[in-house]
Amino acid sequence: MRTTTNRGLQPNVLGTFDTIVMAVAGSAPAYSLAATTAVLFGAVGLAGPAALLYCAIPMLGIVLAYARLGRIDVNAGAGYSWVGRTLHPFLGFLSGWALVFAATVFMVAGSLPAGSLTLSLFDPELAENTPLAAAVGAGWFLMMLLVVLGGARLTVRAQLVMSGVEMLILLAFVFAAVAHRGRATAFDWSWFALDHFHGPDTFAAGALIAAFYYWGWDVTSNLSEETRNSRRTAGLAALVGVGFVFLLFEAFTVAVNVLLSAEEIREAGPNVLAVLGQEIWPGVGGKLLVVAVLLSTVATLETTLLQVTRSLFAMGRDRTLPAALGLVHRRWNTPWVAIATVGGAALLMFCAAAAAGSVQRILSDAVAAIGLQIAFYYGLAGIAAVIAYKAVLFRSARNLILGGLWPLLGSAFMLWSFVESLGQLSTTAVTIGVGGLLLGVVPLLVYWRRGSDYYRPARLDAVRALEAAEGSAPATQARTGTRDKSYATDF
């Protein structure tokens, strides 16, 4: 499937710990909580913890699907390659396009809060100035663009610093929230039940928003060509990352329910963490959580840039988009044309966002639109994993549950959320989400007619792929012994 236009990405740059950090940073705990908590509360009220819980269960099925697919096809395009080689190349391209489009929209959805938060540290009134917030956010975006252009090693070092400080602040506030005595609402275990949802449409809306919380862990798969022992590392890192951020999301969502009133949550909007921090630690707490959100936002801009540029690199390499996107810089080993292209597209969107209205309204529509794209390409990946491993599913109960039923549950949940939520979202959100997906049909048809080899794929089959991997890597087998023969079912 590959048609290399230049040298490849630099291999073996990332280790296991680096990849776990990328998975956590990709989900952007502080940013996701700040940008989405008020949106989630507006959709499901006090049932936020339940929405996060019931989305996490099928999301783990998608994580398992990605882990298994990554073990038989190491590819920077991830779902773009896997879906194309199992379901259909058209669906594979649209899967990759959905990620690219969602990530590009996120450049604005992520950078605007970074600009607002930076301004709020100096003058809270300036944070409400959308054009100024867009300008400052664009500055942060360009800084991360240069870091990503500088190569994977520089990216990892920057990520370790930003995510490390963010995690320390968040964990400190989790313990402080537990010790806090005041409360606006009494804790209730029913927040984790289905009782607070007012029907399937409300549940679907909450699930779609919750999917946005978790989104980003799959950056580990897009970095697989640059990761040591990536057949195992990428999936393990994603699993650890999702588990960790799930606990953080639940802890902070419960804290918001307990410590803030409904009116405070609605008025706070994307500043809800600052309001929570002020409640927990008056005078200093708000500022500290603003710093955590700012670091998280900048960190996830970096991981999203990695994800979208690696996807574009794979698509350029396969000539399903302009071949120049598959070029790699000779010194930095980064897909510099893809990085420049994303940078230019995002800057154009910054100009549009500056005139579009309030930051909160832009965030609300962007989160919903991105949620649609996420549900689409995650859903396809779950089905792809089941088809790729169909020959081994009934060899054991473990294979059937972890390799078949759970990924299939995740896929069904994501695609159901996509369809069910269409009637509940704003016209703007649906236009961005579905319209952006349909826009991908244009390059799909153009490059299909040009005869890209991607549209004549070698079918992805787990049995053949594992046999080929074992035959081509005797050194790895010697190190890992018999486990390497069963690594497809380790989880």
Short mmCIF file of N, CA and C in Angstrom, two decimals, residues 275-428:
data_model
loop_
_atom_site.label_atom_id
_atom_site.label_comp_id
_atom_site.label_asym_id
_atom_site.label_seq_id
_atom_site.Cartn_x
_atom_site.Cartn_y
_atom_site.Cartn_z
N VAL A 275 -13.42 28.68 38.28
CA VAL A 275 -14.43 28.91 39.33
C VAL A 275 -14.32 27.82 40.39
N LEU A 276 -14.13 26.57 39.95
CA LEU A 276 -13.96 25.46 40.90
C LEU A 276 -12.72 25.66 41.76
N GLY A 277 -11.61 26.05 41.12
CA GLY A 277 -10.38 26.28 41.87
C GLY A 277 -10.52 27.39 42.88
N GLN A 278 -11.26 28.43 42.52
CA GLN A 278 -11.49 29.53 43.45
C GLN A 278 -12.32 29.07 44.65
N GLU A 279 -13.27 28.16 44.39
CA GLU A 279 -14.10 27.62 45.47
C GLU A 279 -13.28 26.75 46.43
N ILE A 280 -12.37 25.95 45.86
CA ILE A 280 -11.56 25.05 46.69
C ILE A 280 -10.46 25.80 47.43
N TRP A 281 -9.82 26.73 46.74
CA TRP A 281 -8.68 27.46 47.32
C TRP A 281 -8.82 28.93 46.94
N PRO A 282 -9.58 29.69 47.69
CA PRO A 282 -9.84 31.10 47.36
C PRO A 282 -8.54 31.90 47.22
N GLY A 283 -8.48 32.72 46.20
CA GLY A 283 -7.35 33.60 46.00
C GLY A 283 -6.31 33.06 45.05
N VAL A 284 -5.96 31.78 45.20
CA VAL A 284 -4.88 31.21 44.40
C VAL A 284 -5.37 30.05 43.52
N GLY A 285 -6.36 29.31 44.01
CA GLY A 285 -6.80 28.09 43.33
C GLY A 285 -7.23 28.32 41.90
N GLY A 286 -7.99 29.40 41.67
CA GLY A 286 -8.45 29.67 40.32
C GLY A 286 -7.31 29.87 39.36
N LYS A 287 -6.31 30.64 39.78
CA LYS A 287 -5.15 30.90 38.91
C LYS A 287 -4.37 29.61 38.61
N LEU A 288 -4.21 28.77 39.64
CA LEU A 288 -3.46 27.53 39.44
C LEU A 288 -4.15 26.62 38.42
N LEU A 289 -5.48 26.48 38.53
CA LEU A 289 -6.18 25.64 37.58
C LEU A 289 -6.20 26.27 36.19
N VAL A 290 -6.19 27.59 36.10
CA VAL A 290 -6.06 28.24 34.80
C VAL A 290 -4.72 27.87 34.17
N VAL A 291 -3.66 27.86 34.98
CA VAL A 291 -2.34 27.46 34.47
C VAL A 291 -2.38 26.01 34.00
N ALA A 292 -3.05 25.12 34.76
CA ALA A 292 -3.16 23.71 34.37
C ALA A 292 -3.90 23.57 33.04
N VAL A 293 -4.99 24.31 32.89
CA VAL A 293 -5.76 24.25 31.65
C VAL A 293 -4.94 24.79 30.48
N LEU A 294 -4.22 25.87 30.72
CA LEU A 294 -3.39 26.44 29.67
C LEU A 294 -2.32 25.45 29.22
N LEU A 295 -1.64 24.81 30.18
CA LEU A 295 -0.63 23.81 29.84
C LEU A 295 -1.25 22.64 29.10
N SER A 296 -2.42 22.20 29.57
CA SER A 296 -3.10 21.07 28.93
C SER A 296 -3.50 21.42 27.50
N THR A 297 -3.98 22.64 27.31
CA THR A 297 -4.41 23.07 25.99
C THR A 297 -3.24 23.11 25.02
N VAL A 298 -2.14 23.68 25.46
CA VAL A 298 -0.96 23.76 24.60
C VAL A 298 -0.40 22.36 24.33
N ALA A 299 -0.42 21.49 25.37
CA ALA A 299 0.08 20.13 25.21
C ALA A 299 -0.76 19.33 24.22
N THR A 300 -2.08 19.49 24.28
CA THR A 300 -2.93 18.72 23.36
C THR A 300 -2.90 19.32 21.95
N LEU A 301 -2.62 20.60 21.82
CA LEU A 301 -2.38 21.14 20.48
C LEU A 301 -1.20 20.42 19.84
N GLU A 302 -0.18 20.16 20.64
CA GLU A 302 1.00 19.48 20.14
C GLU A 302 0.67 18.06 19.70
N THR A 303 -0.04 17.29 20.55
CA THR A 303 -0.36 15.90 20.19
C THR A 303 -1.32 15.84 19.01
N THR A 304 -2.25 16.79 18.94
CA THR A 304 -3.19 16.80 17.81
C THR A 304 -2.45 17.12 16.51
N LEU A 305 -1.49 18.03 16.58
CA LEU A 305 -0.67 18.31 15.40
C LEU A 305 0.11 17.07 14.97
N LEU A 306 0.63 16.34 15.93
CA LEU A 306 1.32 15.09 15.60
C LEU A 306 0.38 14.13 14.88
N GLN A 307 -0.84 14.02 15.43
CA GLN A 307 -1.79 13.07 14.90
C GLN A 307 -2.22 13.42 13.47
N VAL A 308 -2.58 14.67 13.26
CA VAL A 308 -3.08 15.05 11.94
C VAL A 308 -1.97 15.06 10.90
N THR A 309 -0.78 15.48 11.28
CA THR A 309 0.31 15.52 10.29
C THR A 309 0.79 14.12 9.94
N ARG A 310 0.78 13.19 10.89
CA ARG A 310 1.16 11.81 10.57
C ARG A 310 0.10 11.17 9.68
N SER A 311 -1.17 11.50 9.90
CA SER A 311 -2.23 10.97 9.04
C SER A 311 -2.07 11.51 7.62
N LEU A 312 -1.83 12.81 7.50
CA LEU A 312 -1.62 13.40 6.18
C LEU A 312 -0.38 12.84 5.51
N PHE A 313 0.67 12.58 6.30
CA PHE A 313 1.88 11.97 5.77
C PHE A 313 1.56 10.62 5.14
N ALA A 314 0.79 9.78 5.86
CA ALA A 314 0.44 8.46 5.35
C ALA A 314 -0.41 8.59 4.08
N MET A 315 -1.31 9.53 4.05
CA MET A 315 -2.17 9.72 2.88
C MET A 315 -1.39 10.25 1.69
N GLY A 316 -0.43 11.13 1.95
CA GLY A 316 0.44 11.61 0.87
C GLY A 316 1.34 10.51 0.37
N ARG A 317 1.85 9.69 1.28
CA ARG A 317 2.72 8.58 0.90
C ARG A 317 1.98 7.58 0.00
N ASP A 318 0.69 7.37 0.30
CA ASP A 318 -0.12 6.45 -0.50
C ASP A 318 -0.73 7.11 -1.74
N ARG A 319 -0.47 8.43 -1.87
CA ARG A 319 -1.01 9.21 -2.98
C ARG A 319 -2.54 9.19 -3.03
N THR A 320 -3.16 9.24 -1.87
CA THR A 320 -4.61 9.47 -1.82
C THR A 320 -4.89 10.95 -1.56
N LEU A 321 -3.84 11.70 -1.30
CA LEU A 321 -3.83 13.16 -1.27
C LEU A 321 -2.54 13.57 -1.97
N PRO A 322 -2.28 14.85 -2.21
CA PRO A 322 -1.05 15.23 -2.91
C PRO A 322 0.20 14.55 -2.35
N ALA A 323 1.02 14.01 -3.22
CA ALA A 323 2.20 13.24 -2.81
C ALA A 323 3.17 14.06 -1.98
N ALA A 324 3.17 15.38 -2.13
CA ALA A 324 4.08 16.24 -1.37
C ALA A 324 3.86 16.10 0.13
N LEU A 325 2.63 15.75 0.55
CA LEU A 325 2.36 15.58 1.98
C LEU A 325 3.18 14.43 2.58
N GLY A 326 3.66 13.52 1.75
CA GLY A 326 4.47 12.41 2.22
C GLY A 326 5.95 12.72 2.29
N LEU A 327 6.35 13.96 2.02
CA LEU A 327 7.76 14.34 2.11
C LEU A 327 8.19 14.52 3.55
N VAL A 328 9.40 14.08 3.86
CA VAL A 328 9.96 14.17 5.21
C VAL A 328 11.19 15.07 5.18
N HIS A 329 11.30 15.97 6.15
CA HIS A 329 12.44 16.89 6.21
C HIS A 329 13.73 16.10 6.46
N ARG A 330 14.76 16.42 5.72
CA ARG A 330 16.01 15.64 5.79
C ARG A 330 16.70 15.75 7.14
N ARG A 331 16.55 16.89 7.79
CA ARG A 331 17.26 17.09 9.06
C ARG A 331 16.41 16.66 10.26
N TRP A 332 15.14 17.03 10.26
CA TRP A 332 14.29 16.82 11.44
C TRP A 332 13.44 15.55 11.37
N ASN A 333 13.44 14.88 10.22
CA ASN A 333 12.64 13.66 10.04
C ASN A 333 11.16 13.86 10.37
N THR A 334 10.62 15.00 9.98
CA THR A 334 9.21 15.30 10.20
C THR A 334 8.54 15.60 8.86
N PRO A 335 7.24 15.29 8.74
CA PRO A 335 6.53 15.58 7.48
C PRO A 335 6.25 17.07 7.34
N TRP A 336 7.22 17.81 6.89
CA TRP A 336 7.17 19.26 6.96
C TRP A 336 6.10 19.87 6.05
N VAL A 337 5.82 19.25 4.91
CA VAL A 337 4.78 19.79 4.03
C VAL A 337 3.41 19.63 4.70
N ALA A 338 3.18 18.48 5.31
CA ALA A 338 1.91 18.26 6.02
C ALA A 338 1.75 19.25 7.17
N ILE A 339 2.85 19.51 7.89
CA ILE A 339 2.81 20.46 9.01
C ILE A 339 2.49 21.86 8.50
N ALA A 340 3.13 22.27 7.42
CA ALA A 340 2.88 23.60 6.86
C ALA A 340 1.45 23.72 6.35
N THR A 341 0.93 22.65 5.76
CA THR A 341 -0.44 22.67 5.24
C THR A 341 -1.45 22.83 6.35
N VAL A 342 -1.29 22.06 7.43
CA VAL A 342 -2.20 22.18 8.58
C VAL A 342 -2.10 23.57 9.19
N GLY A 343 -0.89 24.08 9.28
CA GLY A 343 -0.70 25.42 9.83
C GLY A 343 -1.45 26.47 9.03
N GLY A 344 -1.34 26.40 7.71
CA GLY A 344 -2.03 27.38 6.86
C GLY A 344 -3.54 27.28 6.97
N ALA A 345 -4.08 26.04 6.97
CA ALA A 345 -5.53 25.86 7.08
C ALA A 345 -6.04 26.36 8.42
N ALA A 346 -5.30 26.06 9.50
CA ALA A 346 -5.74 26.48 10.83
C ALA A 346 -5.73 28.01 10.96
N LEU A 347 -4.73 28.66 10.39
CA LEU A 347 -4.67 30.12 10.49
C LEU A 347 -5.84 30.77 9.76
N LEU A 348 -6.26 30.19 8.65
CA LEU A 348 -7.45 30.70 7.97
C LEU A 348 -8.69 30.56 8.85
N MET A 349 -8.77 29.45 9.57
CA MET A 349 -9.91 29.22 10.46
C MET A 349 -9.87 30.17 11.65
N PHE A 350 -8.68 30.55 12.09
CA PHE A 350 -8.56 31.54 13.17
C PHE A 350 -9.20 32.85 12.75
N CYS A 351 -8.96 33.23 11.51
CA CYS A 351 -9.54 34.49 11.02
C CYS A 351 -11.07 34.42 11.04
N ALA A 352 -11.62 33.27 10.65
CA ALA A 352 -13.07 33.10 10.66
C ALA A 352 -13.60 33.10 12.09
N ALA A 353 -12.88 32.45 13.01
CA ALA A 353 -13.33 32.37 14.40
C ALA A 353 -13.33 33.73 15.06
N ALA A 354 -12.39 34.59 14.66
CA ALA A 354 -12.29 35.92 15.28
C ALA A 354 -13.56 36.74 15.07
N ALA A 355 -14.29 36.42 14.00
CA ALA A 355 -15.51 37.18 13.71
C ALA A 355 -16.78 36.38 13.97
N ALA A 356 -16.63 35.21 14.58
CA ALA A 356 -17.77 34.29 14.70
C ALA A 356 -18.60 34.48 15.96
N GLY A 357 -18.13 35.23 16.93
CA GLY A 357 -18.91 35.42 18.15
C GLY A 357 -18.14 35.01 19.39
N SER A 358 -18.86 34.58 20.43
CA SER A 358 -18.24 34.29 21.71
C SER A 358 -17.44 32.99 21.66
N VAL A 359 -16.43 32.91 22.54
CA VAL A 359 -15.62 31.71 22.64
C VAL A 359 -16.48 30.53 23.06
N GLN A 360 -17.42 30.75 23.98
CA GLN A 360 -18.25 29.66 24.48
C GLN A 360 -19.12 29.06 23.38
N ARG A 361 -19.69 29.90 22.52
CA ARG A 361 -20.54 29.39 21.44
C ARG A 361 -19.71 28.61 20.43
N ILE A 362 -18.53 29.12 20.10
CA ILE A 362 -17.65 28.42 19.17
C ILE A 362 -17.27 27.06 19.73
N LEU A 363 -16.93 27.02 21.03
CA LEU A 363 -16.55 25.76 21.66
C LEU A 363 -17.68 24.75 21.62
N SER A 364 -18.90 25.20 21.95
CA SER A 364 -20.04 24.29 22.00
C SER A 364 -20.28 23.63 20.64
N ASP A 365 -20.29 24.41 19.57
CA ASP A 365 -20.51 23.86 18.24
C ASP A 365 -19.34 22.99 17.79
N ALA A 366 -18.12 23.42 18.10
CA ALA A 366 -16.93 22.67 17.68
C ALA A 366 -16.86 21.32 18.38
N VAL A 367 -17.16 21.28 19.68
CA VAL A 367 -17.13 20.03 20.44
C VAL A 367 -18.12 19.03 19.84
N ALA A 368 -19.34 19.49 19.55
CA ALA A 368 -20.35 18.59 18.98
C ALA A 368 -19.94 18.10 17.59
N ALA A 369 -19.42 19.00 16.75
CA ALA A 369 -19.01 18.62 15.40
C ALA A 369 -17.85 17.62 15.44
N ILE A 370 -16.88 17.87 16.30
CA ILE A 370 -15.75 16.95 16.43
C ILE A 370 -16.23 15.61 16.96
N GLY A 371 -17.20 15.64 17.89
CA GLY A 371 -17.76 14.40 18.42
C GLY A 371 -18.34 13.52 17.34
N LEU A 372 -19.01 14.12 16.35
CA LEU A 372 -19.55 13.35 15.24
C LEU A 372 -18.43 12.67 14.44
N GLN A 373 -17.37 13.41 14.17
CA GLN A 373 -16.25 12.85 13.42
C GLN A 373 -15.58 11.71 14.20
N ILE A 374 -15.42 11.91 15.50
CA ILE A 374 -14.79 10.89 16.34
C ILE A 374 -15.61 9.61 16.33
N ALA A 375 -16.93 9.75 16.54
CA ALA A 375 -17.81 8.58 16.58
C ALA A 375 -17.74 7.81 15.27
N PHE A 376 -17.62 8.53 14.15
CA PHE A 376 -17.57 7.89 12.85
C PHE A 376 -16.31 7.04 12.70
N TYR A 377 -15.13 7.62 12.92
CA TYR A 377 -13.93 6.85 12.61
C TYR A 377 -13.57 5.85 13.71
N TYR A 378 -13.95 6.10 14.95
CA TYR A 378 -13.79 5.08 15.98
C TYR A 378 -14.70 3.88 15.70
N GLY A 379 -15.95 4.16 15.29
CA GLY A 379 -16.89 3.09 14.99
C GLY A 379 -16.38 2.17 13.88
N LEU A 380 -15.81 2.74 12.84
CA LEU A 380 -15.28 1.93 11.75
C LEU A 380 -14.08 1.09 12.19
N ALA A 381 -13.25 1.66 13.06
CA ALA A 381 -12.06 0.92 13.53
C ALA A 381 -12.47 -0.31 14.34
N GLY A 382 -13.53 -0.18 15.14
CA GLY A 382 -14.00 -1.33 15.92
C GLY A 382 -14.42 -2.48 15.03
N ILE A 383 -15.15 -2.17 13.97
CA ILE A 383 -15.58 -3.21 13.03
C ILE A 383 -14.37 -3.81 12.31
N ALA A 384 -13.41 -2.96 11.93
CA ALA A 384 -12.21 -3.42 11.24
C ALA A 384 -11.45 -4.45 12.06
N ALA A 385 -11.34 -4.22 13.36
CA ALA A 385 -10.61 -5.16 14.23
C ALA A 385 -11.29 -6.52 14.26
N VAL A 386 -12.60 -6.53 14.34
CA VAL A 386 -13.34 -7.79 14.38
C VAL A 386 -13.14 -8.57 13.08
N ILE A 387 -13.19 -7.87 11.95
CA ILE A 387 -13.03 -8.53 10.65
C ILE A 387 -11.60 -9.04 10.47
N ALA A 388 -10.63 -8.23 10.87
CA ALA A 388 -9.23 -8.64 10.71
C ALA A 388 -8.90 -9.88 11.53
N TYR A 389 -9.53 -10.03 12.70
CA TYR A 389 -9.24 -11.15 13.60
C TYR A 389 -10.32 -12.23 13.58
N LYS A 390 -11.17 -12.22 12.56
CA LYS A 390 -12.32 -13.14 12.56
C LYS A 390 -11.90 -14.60 12.62
N ALA A 391 -10.72 -14.94 12.08
CA ALA A 391 -10.29 -16.33 12.04
C ALA A 391 -9.87 -16.86 13.41
N VAL A 392 -9.59 -15.97 14.37
CA VAL A 392 -9.11 -16.43 15.68
C VAL A 392 -10.09 -16.12 16.81
N LEU A 393 -11.21 -15.52 16.51
CA LEU A 393 -12.14 -15.08 17.56
C LEU A 393 -12.68 -16.23 18.39
N PHE A 394 -12.91 -17.38 17.77
CA PHE A 394 -13.56 -18.48 18.48
C PHE A 394 -12.56 -19.51 19.00
N ARG A 395 -11.30 -19.11 19.05
CA ARG A 395 -10.29 -20.03 19.60
C ARG A 395 -10.29 -20.05 21.11
N SER A 396 -10.82 -18.99 21.72
CA SER A 396 -10.91 -18.95 23.18
C SER A 396 -11.97 -17.93 23.58
N ALA A 397 -12.46 -18.05 24.81
CA ALA A 397 -13.44 -17.08 25.31
C ALA A 397 -12.81 -15.69 25.41
N ARG A 398 -11.53 -15.64 25.74
CA ARG A 398 -10.83 -14.37 25.86
C ARG A 398 -10.78 -13.65 24.52
N ASN A 399 -10.44 -14.42 23.47
CA ASN A 399 -10.42 -13.83 22.14
C ASN A 399 -11.80 -13.29 21.76
N LEU A 400 -12.83 -14.07 22.05
CA LEU A 400 -14.18 -13.70 21.65
C LEU A 400 -14.63 -12.42 22.34
N ILE A 401 -14.35 -12.32 23.66
CA ILE A 401 -14.82 -11.17 24.43
C ILE A 401 -13.97 -9.93 24.16
N LEU A 402 -12.65 -10.07 24.32
CA LEU A 402 -11.77 -8.91 24.20
C LEU A 402 -11.46 -8.53 22.76
N GLY A 403 -11.54 -9.50 21.86
CA GLY A 403 -11.21 -9.22 20.48
C GLY A 403 -12.42 -9.10 19.57
N GLY A 404 -13.57 -9.58 20.03
CA GLY A 404 -14.75 -9.54 19.19
C GLY A 404 -15.90 -8.74 19.78
N LEU A 405 -16.45 -9.21 20.89
CA LEU A 405 -17.66 -8.61 21.44
C LEU A 405 -17.42 -7.19 21.96
N TRP A 406 -16.32 -6.97 22.67
CA TRP A 406 -16.08 -5.64 23.25
C TRP A 406 -15.80 -4.58 22.16
N PRO A 407 -14.88 -4.86 21.21
CA PRO A 407 -14.73 -3.88 20.12
C PRO A 407 -16.01 -3.66 19.33
N LEU A 408 -16.80 -4.74 19.14
CA LEU A 408 -18.05 -4.60 18.41
C LEU A 408 -19.05 -3.74 19.19
N LEU A 409 -19.07 -3.91 20.53
CA LEU A 409 -19.90 -3.06 21.38
C LEU A 409 -19.48 -1.60 21.24
N GLY A 410 -18.16 -1.36 21.28
CA GLY A 410 -17.66 0.01 21.13
C GLY A 410 -18.05 0.61 19.80
N SER A 411 -17.93 -0.17 18.75
CA SER A 411 -18.29 0.31 17.42
C SER A 411 -19.77 0.63 17.32
N ALA A 412 -20.62 -0.28 17.80
CA ALA A 412 -22.07 -0.06 17.75
C ALA A 412 -22.46 1.17 18.54
N PHE A 413 -21.84 1.36 19.70
CA PHE A 413 -22.14 2.51 20.54
C PHE A 413 -21.78 3.81 19.84
N MET A 414 -20.59 3.84 19.23
CA MET A 414 -20.15 5.05 18.56
C MET A 414 -21.05 5.40 17.36
N LEU A 415 -21.36 4.41 16.55
CA LEU A 415 -22.19 4.68 15.37
C LEU A 415 -23.63 5.03 15.76
N TRP A 416 -24.13 4.40 16.83
CA TRP A 416 -25.47 4.74 17.32
C TRP A 416 -25.49 6.18 17.83
N SER A 417 -24.46 6.57 18.57
CA SER A 417 -24.38 7.94 19.08
C SER A 417 -24.34 8.94 17.92
N PHE A 418 -23.62 8.59 16.86
CA PHE A 418 -23.54 9.46 15.69
C PHE A 418 -24.93 9.70 15.10
N VAL A 419 -25.67 8.62 14.85
CA VAL A 419 -26.98 8.73 14.21
C VAL A 419 -28.00 9.39 15.14
N GLU A 420 -28.02 8.94 16.40
CA GLU A 420 -29.03 9.41 17.35
C GLU A 420 -28.90 10.89 17.66
N SER A 421 -27.68 11.40 17.65
CA SER A 421 -27.46 12.79 18.05
C SER A 421 -27.69 13.79 16.92
N LEU A 422 -27.82 13.31 15.70
CA LEU A 422 -27.98 14.24 14.57
C LEU A 422 -29.18 15.16 14.74
N GLY A 423 -30.27 14.62 15.29
CA GLY A 423 -31.47 15.44 15.45
C GLY A 423 -31.43 16.36 16.64
N GLN A 424 -30.41 16.22 17.51
CA GLN A 424 -30.34 17.01 18.73
C GLN A 424 -29.34 18.16 18.66
N LEU A 425 -28.44 18.11 17.69
CA LEU A 425 -27.38 19.12 17.63
C LEU A 425 -27.84 20.35 16.86
N SER A 426 -27.12 21.44 17.08
CA SER A 426 -27.43 22.67 16.36
C SER A 426 -27.12 22.51 14.87
N THR A 427 -27.74 23.34 14.06
CA THR A 427 -27.50 23.29 12.61
C THR A 427 -26.03 23.51 12.29
N THR A 428 -25.40 24.43 13.04
CA THR A 428 -23.98 24.71 12.81
C THR A 428 -23.12 23.49 13.08
#
